Amino acid sequence: MAFDAIETPFGKSDRIIGGAATYIALSASNFVKPIKQISVVGGDFPQEELDHLTSLGVELEGVQIKKDEKSFFWAGRYHMDMNERDTLDTQLNVLANFTPVVPDSYQEDAEFVMLGNLVPAVQMSVLNQMKKKPKLVVMDTMNFWMETALADLEEVLKKVDVLLVNDSEARQLSGQYSLVKAAKTIMSMGPKYLVVKKGEHGALLFHEDKVFVAPALPLEEVFDPTGAGDTFAGGFIGHLAKTKDISFNNMKTAIIVGSAMASFCVEKFGTTRMKEISQADIQGRIQQFVDLVNFDINII
Amino acid sequence: MAFDAIETPFGKSDRIIGGAATYIALSASNFVKPIKQISVVGGDFPQEELDHLTSLGVELEGVQIKKDEKSFFWAGRYHMDMNERDTLDTQLNVLANFTPVVPDSYQEDAEFVMLGNLVPAVQMSVLNQMKKKPKLVVMDTMNFWMETALADLEEVLKKVDVLLVNDSEARQLSGQYSLVKAAKTIMSMGPKYLVVKKGEHGALLFHEDKVFVAPALPLEEVFDPTGAGDTFAGGFIGHLAKTKDISFNNMKTAIIVGSAMASFCVEKFGTTRMKEISQADIQGRIQQFVDLVNFDINII
């Protein structure tokens, strides 16, 4: 839960609400309640944003508020190819010394755990505090931790069921260019499932020898991709937690749900679009994904 | 119909058979016969390659053989990212002065015309020789003609039903970064359908306000992408010519057929794999595409 300042070819935002946990919760709350949030913010984090999350069924007992400190801040710039971005500024602030605490009240039905992208040691600390082994642990990470904390990352990977990374990160982590080979290598490191996010090119789901390909919705404009990966993650685990079905078949559906949620996120700056959408919007968008890939198989 | 010399991260070929028309015919001949080929080769083009095409139902009356000249030759090098390649050598040879002639025997049932990637003026000459308007004209082109013969290219586009290009070419031709916007612009230039080939990321089909996304099959290794686009085109028009159905719905199936054929092409150097595959192989591969994108839509 943080602040972002974003520049894209279509415009520029002031300091706006962002952060992986914010996007994940906004997205997942469309599918399952309560969501038991763990994060840290400074005294500068707006109370109305916290109240909004509460109204969506997001419990905040695990969110530490450090009144005399500042929230994490990131500023970045995107170009026409939104798969790449430049970081203009990073201020760790409260994240510099974040020690997550999993409240007792979270332990009861925390069957589905989503570890947002953060220092692997912090992700591990959350898992170590779980008194019961979760039904499913999904983890996001990034190239930065592969370069600066690989040993810690490898330890967390051993405890994770589903890893979400983008295509260049899958290649970097595995040392394999072919994504099929990369998936085999990564699945030998711990995760039973690998989701490879490819932005405008969709996403791949690997499990054992199986693979599933989900498209991205072709959009007139990707206005701001910030948070799209986290929104995808929120839709993915939200659907799984709602249905309590962790079969490969249901994971495929979860990938489509995540892709649909991400396709909303990029339509406006920051979290704007995620705060507008209704259940009917979501259903309509998922139907668009059905139409997007549906073809007649009686070809002979 | 030409010679290629290819280097990839996985190996290096001698001078081998290639050329857009060769790949298109090899691919399409799995779906429809006869194929009435128009091309030009030198005296160096092996008779057994011509005989092989004949045995597949490819008529060669429209293939000029210039005994004292040499066939077109291209040498290129691919890197790990096979969406990019370096041209090492181009020898136009017989293509320098190619004047295509459409034989009378071709006129009767030439309902489906595939214009392989070549000088737009040559493509136009073929269309101008058709005595009856074809049911469907499909055209491939490339960035080189956008830079050196744009006016001619724009003239041919007015007479074309389906344009096949890759994503960077669609952006270049339209001046639009968004592929949705690029498709609208290109469809205003003549083609009623636009197919955007994205290599390992699959393909998009645009028509009016509709869009279809086809995946590429995730492969352990893309051994040699040479001819993949032409093989795709051959499968695409081959399926349409076989079924004689040019509805959007059947074009979607044709995209999947083309994608399946292209997925074979890249498995070995040059045309090697295309000469091995059986109807059973093709059916099995198309089923893999069904499995690749199929998901349960009862998500609520």
Coordinates of C-alpha atoms in Angstrom, one line a residue:
Chain A
M1 CA 0.0 0.0 0.0
A2 CA 1.8 3.0 -1.3
F3 CA 1.9 6.2 -3.4
D4 CA 2.8 6.3 -7.1
A5 CA 3.4 9.1 -9.5
I6 CA 3.0 8.0 -13.1
E7 CA 3.8 9.4 -16.5
T8 CA 2.5 7.7 -19.7
P9 CA 2.3 8.9 -23.3
F10 CA -1.3 9.7 -22.5
G11 CA -0.8 11.9 -19.4
K12 CA 0.7 12.3 -16.0
S13 CA -0.6 11.7 -12.5
D14 CA 0.0 13.4 -9.3
R15 CA 0.9 11.4 -6.2
I16 CA -1.9 8.7 -6.3
I17 CA -2.7 5.6 -4.3
G18 CA -1.0 2.5 -5.4
G19 CA 1.0 -0.5 -4.1
A20 CA 0.7 -4.2 -4.8
A21 CA -1.5 -4.9 -1.8
T22 CA -3.9 -2.2 -2.7
Y23 CA -4.5 -3.5 -6.3
I24 CA -4.7 -7.1 -5.1
A25 CA -7.3 -6.3 -2.5
L26 CA -9.3 -4.1 -4.8
S27 CA -9.4 -6.8 -7.4
A28 CA -9.9 -9.9 -5.2
S29 CA -12.7 -8.2 -3.2
N30 CA -14.9 -8.6 -6.2
F31 CA -14.8 -12.4 -5.6
V32 CA -14.3 -13.1 -1.9
K33 CA -14.7 -11.5 1.5
P34 CA -13.2 -11.0 4.0
I35 CA -9.7 -10.2 2.6
K36 CA -7.2 -10.1 5.4
Q37 CA -4.6 -7.5 4.4
I38 CA -1.0 -7.3 5.7
S39 CA 1.0 -4.2 4.8
V40 CA 2.5 -1.0 6.3
V41 CA 1.7 2.6 5.6
G42 CA 2.8 6.0 6.9
G43 CA 0.7 8.7 8.6
D44 CA 0.3 10.2 5.2
F45 CA -1.9 7.4 3.8
P46 CA -5.4 8.8 3.5
Q47 CA -8.0 7.6 5.9
E48 CA -10.7 7.5 3.2
E49 CA -8.6 5.0 1.2
L50 CA -8.5 2.8 4.3
D51 CA -12.2 3.3 4.9
H52 CA -12.9 2.4 1.2
L53 CA -11.0 -0.9 1.5
T54 CA -12.9 -1.7 4.7
S55 CA -16.2 -1.1 2.9
L56 CA -15.2 -3.7 0.3
G57 CA -14.6 -6.3 3.0
V58 CA -10.9 -5.8 3.4
E59 CA -9.8 -6.3 7.0
L60 CA -6.9 -4.0 8.1
E61 CA -5.8 -5.4 11.4
G62 CA -2.6 -6.6 9.7
V63 CA -1.9 -3.2 8.2
Q64 CA 0.6 -1.3 10.4
I65 CA 0.1 2.5 10.4
K66 CA 3.4 4.3 11.3
K67 CA 2.0 7.8 12.1
D68 CA 5.3 9.6 12.1
E69 CA 6.7 8.0 8.9
K70 CA 5.9 8.2 5.2
S71 CA 4.4 5.6 2.9
F72 CA 6.4 3.9 0.2
F73 CA 6.6 6.1 -2.9
W74 CA 7.5 5.2 -6.5
A75 CA 7.6 7.4 -9.6
G76 CA 7.9 6.0 -13.1
R77 CA 7.5 6.7 -16.7
Y78 CA 6.1 4.5 -19.4
H79 CA 6.7 4.7 -23.2
M80 CA 4.5 3.5 -26.1
D81 CA 5.8 -0.1 -25.5
M82 CA 4.3 -0.4 -22.0
N83 CA 6.1 -3.6 -21.3
E84 CA 9.1 -1.5 -20.3
R85 CA 9.2 1.4 -17.8
D86 CA 11.8 3.8 -16.3
T87 CA 11.9 4.2 -12.5
L88 CA 12.3 7.9 -11.8
D89 CA 12.2 7.8 -8.0
T90 CA 11.9 5.2 -5.2
Q91 CA 11.5 6.2 -1.6
L92 CA 11.3 3.1 0.6
N93 CA 10.1 5.0 3.7
V94 CA 8.1 2.7 5.9
L95 CA 9.1 -0.3 3.8
A96 CA 12.8 0.1 4.8
N97 CA 12.2 -1.7 8.1
F98 CA 8.9 -3.6 7.5
T99 CA 8.4 -6.5 9.8
P100 CA 5.0 -8.0 8.9
V101 CA 2.8 -9.3 11.7
V102 CA 0.1 -11.9 10.9
P103 CA -2.7 -11.2 13.5
D104 CA -4.3 -14.2 15.3
S105 CA -7.6 -13.2 13.8
Y106 CA -6.1 -13.9 10.3
Q107 CA -5.1 -17.5 11.1
E108 CA -8.6 -19.1 11.2
D109 CA -9.5 -19.3 7.5
A110 CA -6.4 -18.1 5.7
E111 CA -6.5 -21.0 3.2
F112 CA -5.5 -18.8 0.3
V113 CA -2.3 -16.7 0.8
M114 CA -1.2 -14.2 -1.8
L115 CA 2.4 -12.9 -1.3
G116 CA 2.7 -9.6 -3.2
N117 CA 6.0 -8.6 -4.7
L118 CA 8.3 -7.6 -1.9
V119 CA 11.7 -8.6 -0.3
P120 CA 11.7 -12.4 -0.2
A121 CA 12.6 -12.4 3.5
V122 CA 9.4 -10.5 4.3
Q123 CA 7.4 -13.0 2.2
M124 CA 9.0 -15.8 4.1
S125 CA 8.2 -14.2 7.4
V126 CA 4.5 -14.1 6.6
L127 CA 4.6 -17.8 5.7
N128 CA 6.5 -18.7 8.8
Q129 CA 3.8 -17.0 11.0
M130 CA 1.0 -19.2 9.5
K131 CA 0.0 -21.7 12.2
K132 CA -1.7 -24.0 9.6
K133 CA -0.4 -24.8 6.2
P134 CA -2.5 -22.8 3.7
K135 CA -4.4 -24.7 0.9
L136 CA -2.6 -22.5 -1.7
V137 CA 0.2 -20.0 -1.6
V138 CA 0.6 -17.8 -4.6
M139 CA 3.6 -15.5 -4.9
D140 CA 4.6 -12.6 -7.1
T141 CA 8.2 -11.5 -7.4
M142 CA 10.5 -9.5 -9.7
N143 CA 13.9 -9.3 -11.4
F144 CA 15.3 -7.0 -8.6
W145 CA 15.1 -9.8 -6.0
M146 CA 16.7 -12.3 -8.4
E147 CA 19.7 -9.9 -8.6
T148 CA 19.9 -8.9 -4.9
A149 CA 18.3 -11.7 -2.8
L150 CA 18.4 -14.9 -4.9
A151 CA 19.2 -17.2 -2.0
D152 CA 16.2 -15.9 0.0
L153 CA 14.0 -16.0 -3.0
E154 CA 14.9 -19.7 -3.6
E155 CA 14.0 -20.5 0.0
V156 CA 10.5 -18.9 -0.4
L157 CA 10.0 -20.6 -3.7
K158 CA 10.2 -24.0 -2.0
K159 CA 7.1 -23.1 0.0
V160 CA 5.1 -21.7 -2.8
D161 CA 2.4 -23.4 -5.0
V162 CA 2.0 -20.9 -7.7
L163 CA 4.6 -18.4 -8.9
L164 CA 3.6 -15.3 -11.0
V165 CA 6.3 -13.6 -13.0
N166 CA 6.7 -11.9 -16.4
D167 CA 8.4 -13.5 -19.4
S168 CA 11.8 -11.8 -18.9
E169 CA 11.8 -12.7 -15.2
A170 CA 10.9 -16.4 -16.0
R171 CA 13.9 -16.4 -18.4
Q172 CA 16.2 -14.7 -15.8
L173 CA 15.2 -17.0 -12.9
S174 CA 15.6 -20.2 -15.0
G175 CA 18.5 -19.2 -17.2
Q176 CA 16.4 -20.7 -20.1
Y177 CA 15.2 -18.7 -23.1
S178 CA 12.4 -21.1 -24.1
L179 CA 9.5 -20.4 -21.8
V180 CA 8.6 -24.2 -21.9
K181 CA 12.1 -25.0 -20.6
A182 CA 12.0 -22.1 -18.2
A183 CA 8.7 -23.4 -16.7
K184 CA 10.2 -26.9 -16.2
T185 CA 13.2 -25.4 -14.4
I186 CA 11.2 -23.1 -12.2
M187 CA 8.7 -25.9 -11.3
S188 CA 11.7 -27.9 -10.1
M189 CA 12.5 -25.1 -7.7
G190 CA 9.3 -25.5 -5.8
P191 CA 6.1 -24.1 -7.4
K192 CA 3.8 -26.7 -8.9
Y193 CA 2.3 -24.0 -11.1
L194 CA 3.9 -21.2 -13.0
V195 CA 2.0 -18.2 -14.5
V196 CA 4.0 -16.2 -17.0
K197 CA 2.5 -12.7 -17.6
K198 CA 3.2 -11.2 -21.0
G199 CA 1.4 -7.9 -20.8
E200 CA -0.4 -7.2 -24.1
H201 CA 0.5 -10.7 -25.3
G202 CA -1.6 -12.4 -22.5
A203 CA -0.4 -15.0 -20.0
L204 CA 0.7 -18.7 -19.9
L205 CA -0.1 -21.2 -17.2
F206 CA 2.2 -24.2 -16.8
H207 CA 1.6 -27.3 -14.6
E208 CA 3.4 -30.6 -15.0
D209 CA 3.3 -31.2 -18.8
K210 CA 0.3 -29.1 -19.4
V211 CA 0.0 -25.5 -20.7
F212 CA -2.8 -23.0 -21.1
V213 CA -2.6 -19.8 -23.0
A214 CA -4.8 -16.8 -22.1
P215 CA -5.1 -13.8 -24.4
A216 CA -4.9 -10.2 -23.4
L217 CA -7.9 -8.1 -24.5
P218 CA -6.8 -6.0 -27.5
L219 CA -7.5 -2.4 -26.3
E220 CA -7.6 0.9 -28.2
E221 CA -5.4 2.4 -25.5
V222 CA -3.5 1.0 -22.6
F223 CA -3.7 4.2 -20.6
D224 CA -1.6 3.2 -17.6
P225 CA -0.3 -0.4 -16.9
T226 CA 0.6 0.4 -13.3
G227 CA -0.9 -2.3 -11.0
A228 CA -2.1 -4.5 -13.9
G229 CA 0.0 -7.5 -12.7
D230 CA -1.3 -7.1 -9.1
T231 CA -4.8 -6.7 -10.3
F232 CA -4.3 -9.9 -12.4
A233 CA -3.1 -11.7 -9.2
G234 CA -6.0 -10.4 -7.2
G235 CA -8.5 -11.7 -9.8
F236 CA -6.6 -15.0 -10.0
I237 CA -6.5 -15.8 -6.3
G238 CA -9.9 -14.2 -5.7
H239 CA -11.6 -16.7 -8.1
L240 CA -9.7 -19.6 -6.6
A241 CA -10.6 -18.6 -3.0
K242 CA -14.2 -18.1 -4.0
T243 CA -14.5 -21.5 -5.6
K244 CA -12.1 -23.3 -3.3
D245 CA -11.1 -25.4 -6.3
I246 CA -7.4 -25.6 -7.0
S247 CA -7.5 -28.0 -10.0
F248 CA -5.6 -27.1 -13.2
N249 CA -9.0 -26.7 -14.9
N250 CA -10.1 -24.1 -12.4
M251 CA -6.7 -22.4 -12.5
K252 CA -7.3 -21.8 -16.2
T253 CA -10.6 -20.0 -15.4
A254 CA -8.8 -18.1 -12.7
I255 CA -6.2 -16.9 -15.3
I256 CA -9.1 -15.6 -17.5
V257 CA -10.6 -13.9 -14.5
G258 CA -7.3 -12.3 -13.7
S259 CA -6.8 -11.2 -17.3
A260 CA -10.3 -9.6 -17.3
M261 CA -9.6 -7.7 -14.1
A262 CA -6.2 -6.5 -15.5
S263 CA -7.9 -5.3 -18.7
F264 CA -10.0 -2.9 -16.6
C265 CA -7.1 -1.7 -14.5
V266 CA -5.1 -0.3 -17.5
E267 CA -8.0 1.8 -18.8
K268 CA -7.5 4.7 -16.4
F269 CA -4.7 6.1 -14.2
G270 CA -3.9 4.1 -11.0
T271 CA -6.8 2.5 -9.1
T272 CA -9.5 4.8 -10.7
R273 CA -11.0 2.1 -13.0
M274 CA -10.9 -0.6 -10.3
K275 CA -13.1 1.6 -8.0
E276 CA -15.8 2.0 -10.7
I277 CA -16.4 -1.5 -12.1
S278 CA -19.5 -3.5 -11.2
Q279 CA -20.2 -7.3 -11.2
A280 CA -22.0 -6.8 -14.5
D281 CA -18.9 -5.1 -16.0
I282 CA -16.8 -8.1 -14.9
Q283 CA -19.2 -10.6 -16.3
G284 CA -19.4 -8.7 -19.6
R285 CA -15.6 -8.6 -19.8
I286 CA -15.2 -12.3 -19.1
Q287 CA -17.7 -13.0 -21.9
Q288 CA -15.5 -10.8 -24.2
F289 CA -12.6 -13.2 -23.4
V290 CA -14.8 -16.2 -24.3
D291 CA -15.6 -14.6 -27.7
L292 CA -12.0 -13.6 -28.2
V293 CA -10.6 -17.2 -28.2
N294 CA -13.7 -19.2 -29.2
F295 CA -13.4 -21.0 -32.5
D296 CA -15.2 -23.8 -34.4
I297 CA -13.2 -27.1 -34.0
N298 CA -15.2 -29.1 -36.6
I299 CA -12.5 -28.3 -39.2
I300 CA -12.5 -31.5 -41.1
Chain B
M1 CA 10.8 -20.1 -54.8
A2 CA 14.4 -19.6 -53.7
F3 CA 17.4 -20.6 -51.7
D4 CA 18.1 -19.7 -48.1
A5 CA 21.2 -20.0 -45.9
I6 CA 20.2 -19.8 -42.2
E7 CA 22.0 -19.5 -38.9
T8 CA 20.2 -19.9 -35.6
P9 CA 21.4 -20.3 -32.1
F10 CA 20.8 -24.0 -32.6
G11 CA 22.7 -24.5 -35.9
K12 CA 23.5 -23.5 -39.4
S13 CA 22.2 -24.7 -42.7
D14 CA 23.9 -24.9 -46.1
R15 CA 22.0 -23.4 -49.1
I16 CA 18.6 -24.9 -48.8
I17 CA 15.2 -24.6 -50.5
G18 CA 13.1 -21.8 -49.4
G19 CA 11.0 -18.9 -50.7
A20 CA 7.5 -17.7 -49.8
A21 CA 5.8 -19.6 -52.6
T22 CA 7.5 -22.8 -51.7
Y23 CA 6.3 -22.6 -48.0
I24 CA 2.8 -21.5 -49.0
A25 CA 2.4 -24.4 -51.5
L26 CA 3.8 -27.0 -49.1
S27 CA 1.4 -25.8 -46.4
A28 CA -1.7 -25.3 -48.5
S29 CA -1.4 -28.6 -50.4
N30 CA -2.4 -30.3 -47.2
F31 CA -5.9 -28.8 -47.6
V32 CA -6.6 -28.2 -51.3
K33 CA -5.5 -29.4 -54.8
P34 CA -4.6 -28.3 -57.3
I35 CA -2.5 -25.3 -56.3
K36 CA -1.6 -23.2 -59.3
Q37 CA 1.8 -21.8 -58.5
I38 CA 3.3 -18.5 -60.0
S39 CA 7.0 -17.9 -59.5
V40 CA 10.4 -17.7 -61.1
V41 CA 13.5 -19.8 -60.5
G42 CA 16.9 -20.2 -62.1
G43 CA 18.5 -23.3 -63.7
D44 CA 20.0 -24.1 -60.3
F45 CA 16.7 -24.9 -58.8
P46 CA 16.6 -28.7 -58.2
Q47 CA 14.3 -30.7 -60.4
E48 CA 13.5 -33.0 -57.5
E49 CA 12.0 -30.1 -55.6
L50 CA 9.8 -29.2 -58.5
D51 CA 8.8 -32.9 -58.9
H52 CA 8.0 -33.1 -55.2
L53 CA 5.7 -30.1 -55.5
T54 CA 4.1 -31.7 -58.5
S55 CA 3.5 -34.9 -56.5
L56 CA 1.6 -32.8 -53.9
G57 CA -0.8 -31.4 -56.5
V58 CA 1.1 -28.1 -57.2
E59 CA 0.8 -27.1 -60.8
L60 CA 3.9 -25.4 -62.1
E61 CA 2.9 -24.0 -65.5
G62 CA 3.1 -20.5 -64.0
V63 CA 6.6 -21.1 -62.7
Q64 CA 9.2 -19.6 -65.1
I65 CA 12.5 -21.5 -65.2
K66 CA 15.3 -19.2 -66.4
K67 CA 17.9 -21.9 -67.3
D68 CA 20.9 -19.5 -67.6
E69 CA 20.2 -17.5 -64.4
K70 CA 20.3 -18.1 -60.7
S71 CA 17.4 -18.4 -58.2
F72 CA 16.9 -15.7 -55.6
F73 CA 19.2 -16.2 -52.6
W74 CA 18.8 -15.0 -49.0
A75 CA 21.2 -15.5 -46.1
G76 CA 20.2 -14.6 -42.5
R77 CA 21.0 -15.0 -38.9
Y78 CA 18.5 -15.4 -36.0
H79 CA 19.2 -14.8 -32.3
M80 CA 17.5 -16.1 -29.2
D81 CA 14.7 -13.6 -29.7
M82 CA 13.6 -15.1 -33.1
N83 CA 11.2 -12.2 -33.7
E84 CA 14.2 -10.3 -35.0
R85 CA 16.8 -11.3 -37.6
D86 CA 19.8 -10.0 -39.5
T87 CA 20.1 -10.2 -43.2
L88 CA 23.6 -11.3 -44.2
D89 CA 23.2 -11.5 -47.9
T90 CA 20.5 -10.9 -50.6
Q91 CA 21.0 -11.9 -54.2
L92 CA 17.9 -11.0 -56.3
N93 CA 19.1 -12.9 -59.4
V94 CA 15.9 -14.0 -61.3
L95 CA 13.7 -11.8 -59.1
A96 CA 15.5 -8.7 -60.4
N97 CA 13.3 -8.7 -63.6
F98 CA 10.4 -10.9 -62.7
T99 CA 7.3 -10.4 -64.8
P100 CA 4.7 -12.8 -63.6
V101 CA 2.5 -14.5 -66.2
V102 CA -0.8 -16.0 -65.1
P103 CA -1.5 -18.9 -67.5
D104 CA -4.9 -19.4 -69.1
S105 CA -5.2 -22.8 -67.4
Y106 CA -5.1 -20.9 -64.0
Q107 CA -8.0 -18.7 -64.7
E108 CA -10.8 -21.2 -64.5
D109 CA -11.1 -21.9 -60.8
A110 CA -8.7 -19.4 -59.3
E111 CA -11.2 -18.3 -56.6
F112 CA -8.6 -18.0 -53.8
V113 CA -5.6 -15.9 -54.6
M114 CA -2.6 -15.8 -52.2
L115 CA -0.1 -13.0 -53.0
G116 CA 3.2 -13.9 -51.3
N117 CA 5.5 -11.1 -50.0
L118 CA 7.1 -9.5 -53.1
V119 CA 7.3 -6.1 -54.9
P120 CA 3.8 -4.6 -54.8
A121 CA 3.9 -4.0 -58.6
V122 CA 4.4 -7.7 -59.2
Q123 CA 1.5 -8.5 -56.9
M124 CA -0.6 -6.0 -58.7
S125 CA 0.4 -7.4 -62.1
V126 CA -1.0 -10.9 -61.0
L127 CA -4.3 -9.4 -59.9
N128 CA -4.6 -7.4 -63.2
Q129 CA -4.2 -10.6 -65.2
M130 CA -7.1 -12.3 -63.5
K131 CA -10.0 -12.4 -65.9
K132 CA -12.6 -13.0 -63.2
K133 CA -12.6 -11.3 -59.8
P134 CA -11.4 -13.8 -57.2
K135 CA -13.7 -14.8 -54.3
L136 CA -10.9 -13.9 -51.9
V137 CA -7.5 -12.2 -52.3
V138 CA -5.0 -12.6 -49.4
M139 CA -1.8 -10.7 -49.4
D140 CA 1.4 -10.7 -47.4
T141 CA 3.9 -7.8 -47.4
M142 CA 6.7 -6.4 -45.3
N143 CA 8.2 -3.2 -43.9
F144 CA 10.7 -3.0 -46.9
W145 CA 7.9 -2.2 -49.3
M146 CA 6.4 0.3 -46.9
E147 CA 9.7 2.1 -47.1
T148 CA 10.5 1.8 -50.8
A149 CA 7.2 1.4 -52.7
L150 CA 4.4 2.7 -50.4
A151 CA 2.3 4.3 -53.3
D152 CA 2.3 0.9 -55.2
L153 CA 1.6 -0.9 -52.0
E154 CA -1.4 1.3 -51.2
E155 CA -2.8 0.6 -54.7
V156 CA -2.6 -3.2 -54.2
L157 CA -4.2 -2.8 -50.8
K158 CA -7.3 -1.4 -52.4
K159 CA -7.8 -4.7 -54.2
V160 CA -7.1 -7.0 -51.3
D161 CA -9.6 -8.7 -48.9
V162 CA -7.2 -10.0 -46.2
L163 CA -3.8 -8.4 -45.3
L164 CA -1.2 -10.4 -43.3
V165 CA 1.5 -8.5 -41.6
N166 CA 3.4 -8.7 -38.3
D167 CA 2.8 -6.3 -35.4
S168 CA 5.6 -3.9 -36.1
E169 CA 4.6 -3.7 -39.8
A170 CA 0.9 -3.0 -38.8
R171 CA 2.2 -0.2 -36.6
Q172 CA 4.5 1.1 -39.4
L173 CA 1.8 1.0 -42.1
S174 CA -0.9 2.7 -40.0
G175 CA 1.3 5.1 -38.0
Q176 CA -0.7 3.8 -34.9
Y177 CA 0.9 2.1 -31.9
S178 CA -2.3 0.5 -30.6
L179 CA -3.0 -2.6 -32.8
V180 CA -6.7 -2.0 -32.4
K181 CA -6.3 1.5 -33.9
A182 CA -3.8 0.2 -36.5
A183 CA -6.3 -2.4 -37.6
K184 CA -9.0 0.3 -38.1
T185 CA -6.6 2.4 -40.2
I186 CA -5.4 -0.5 -42.3
M187 CA -9.0 -1.7 -42.9
S188 CA -9.8 1.8 -44.2
M189 CA -7.1 1.4 -46.8
G190 CA -8.8 -1.6 -48.5
P191 CA -8.6 -4.9 -46.7
K192 CA -11.8 -6.0 -45.0
Y193 CA -9.7 -8.4 -42.8
L194 CA -6.4 -7.8 -41.1
V195 CA -4.3 -10.6 -39.6
V196 CA -1.5 -9.5 -37.3
K197 CA 1.2 -12.2 -36.9
K198 CA 3.1 -11.9 -33.6
G199 CA 5.4 -14.9 -33.7
E200 CA 5.7 -16.7 -30.4
H201 CA 2.8 -14.5 -29.1
G202 CA 0.3 -15.8 -31.6
A203 CA -1.9 -13.9 -34.1
L204 CA -4.8 -11.5 -34.1
L205 CA -7.7 -11.4 -36.6
F206 CA -9.6 -8.1 -37.1
H207 CA -12.8 -7.5 -39.1
E208 CA -15.2 -4.6 -38.6
D209 CA -15.5 -4.3 -34.8
K210 CA -14.6 -7.9 -34.2
V211 CA -11.3 -9.4 -33.0
F212 CA -10.1 -12.9 -32.5
V213 CA -6.9 -14.0 -30.7
A214 CA -5.0 -17.2 -31.6
P215 CA -2.2 -18.4 -29.5
A216 CA 1.1 -19.8 -30.7
L217 CA 1.9 -23.2 -29.4
P218 CA 4.6 -22.9 -26.6
L219 CA 7.5 -25.0 -27.9
E220 CA 10.6 -26.3 -26.2
E221 CA 12.6 -24.9 -29.0
V222 CA 11.9 -22.7 -32.0
F223 CA 14.6 -24.3 -34.2
D224 CA 14.3 -22.1 -37.3
P225 CA 11.5 -19.6 -37.8
T226 CA 12.2 -19.1 -41.6
G227 CA 9.1 -19.6 -43.6
A228 CA 6.8 -19.7 -40.5
G229 CA 4.8 -16.7 -41.8
D230 CA 4.4 -18.2 -45.3
T231 CA 3.5 -21.5 -43.8
F232 CA 0.8 -19.8 -41.7
A233 CA -0.5 -18.1 -44.8
G234 CA -0.6 -21.4 -46.7
G235 CA -2.6 -23.1 -43.9
F236 CA -4.9 -20.1 -43.6
I237 CA -5.8 -19.8 -47.3
G238 CA -5.7 -23.6 -47.7
H239 CA -8.4 -24.1 -45.1
L240 CA -10.5 -21.3 -46.7
A241 CA -10.1 -22.7 -50.2
K242 CA -11.0 -26.2 -49.0
T243 CA -14.2 -25.1 -47.2
K244 CA -15.1 -22.2 -49.6
D245 CA -16.4 -20.3 -46.6
I246 CA -15.1 -16.8 -46.1
S247 CA -17.2 -15.9 -43.0
F248 CA -15.5 -14.3 -40.0
N249 CA -16.2 -17.5 -38.1
N250 CA -14.4 -19.7 -40.6
M251 CA -11.5 -17.2 -40.8
K252 CA -11.0 -17.8 -37.1
T253 CA -10.7 -21.5 -37.8
A254 CA -8.3 -20.7 -40.7
I255 CA -6.1 -18.7 -38.3
I256 CA -5.9 -21.7 -36.0
V257 CA -5.0 -24.0 -38.9
G258 CA -2.4 -21.5 -40.1
S259 CA -1.0 -21.3 -36.6
A260 CA -0.8 -25.1 -36.3
M261 CA 1.0 -25.4 -39.7
A262 CA 3.5 -22.7 -38.6
S263 CA 4.2 -24.5 -35.4
F264 CA 5.4 -27.5 -37.4
C265 CA 7.5 -25.4 -39.7
V266 CA 9.7 -24.0 -36.9
E267 CA 10.6 -27.4 -35.5
K268 CA 13.4 -28.1 -38.1
F269 CA 15.5 -26.2 -40.6
G270 CA 13.9 -24.8 -43.7
T271 CA 11.2 -27.0 -45.3
T272 CA 12.3 -30.2 -43.6
R273 CA 9.5 -30.6 -41.1
M274 CA 6.8 -29.5 -43.7
K275 CA 7.8 -32.5 -45.9
E276 CA 7.4 -35.0 -43.0
I277 CA 4.0 -34.2 -41.5
S278 CA 0.9 -36.3 -42.1
Q279 CA -2.8 -35.5 -41.9
A280 CA -2.9 -37.2 -38.5
D281 CA -0.1 -34.9 -37.3
I282 CA -2.1 -31.9 -38.4
Q283 CA -5.2 -33.1 -36.7
G284 CA -3.3 -33.8 -33.5
R285 CA -1.7 -30.4 -33.6
I286 CA -5.0 -28.6 -34.1
Q287 CA -6.4 -30.5 -31.1
Q288 CA -3.5 -29.2 -29.1
F289 CA -4.6 -25.7 -30.0
V290 CA -8.1 -26.5 -28.8
D291 CA -6.7 -27.7 -25.5
L292 CA -4.4 -24.7 -25.2
V293 CA -7.2 -22.1 -25.1
N294 CA -10.2 -24.1 -23.9
F295 CA -11.5 -23.0 -20.5
D296 CA -14.6 -23.4 -18.4
I297 CA -16.9 -20.4 -18.8
N298 CA -19.3 -21.3 -15.9
I299 CA -17.4 -19.1 -13.6
I300 CA -20.2 -17.7 -11.5

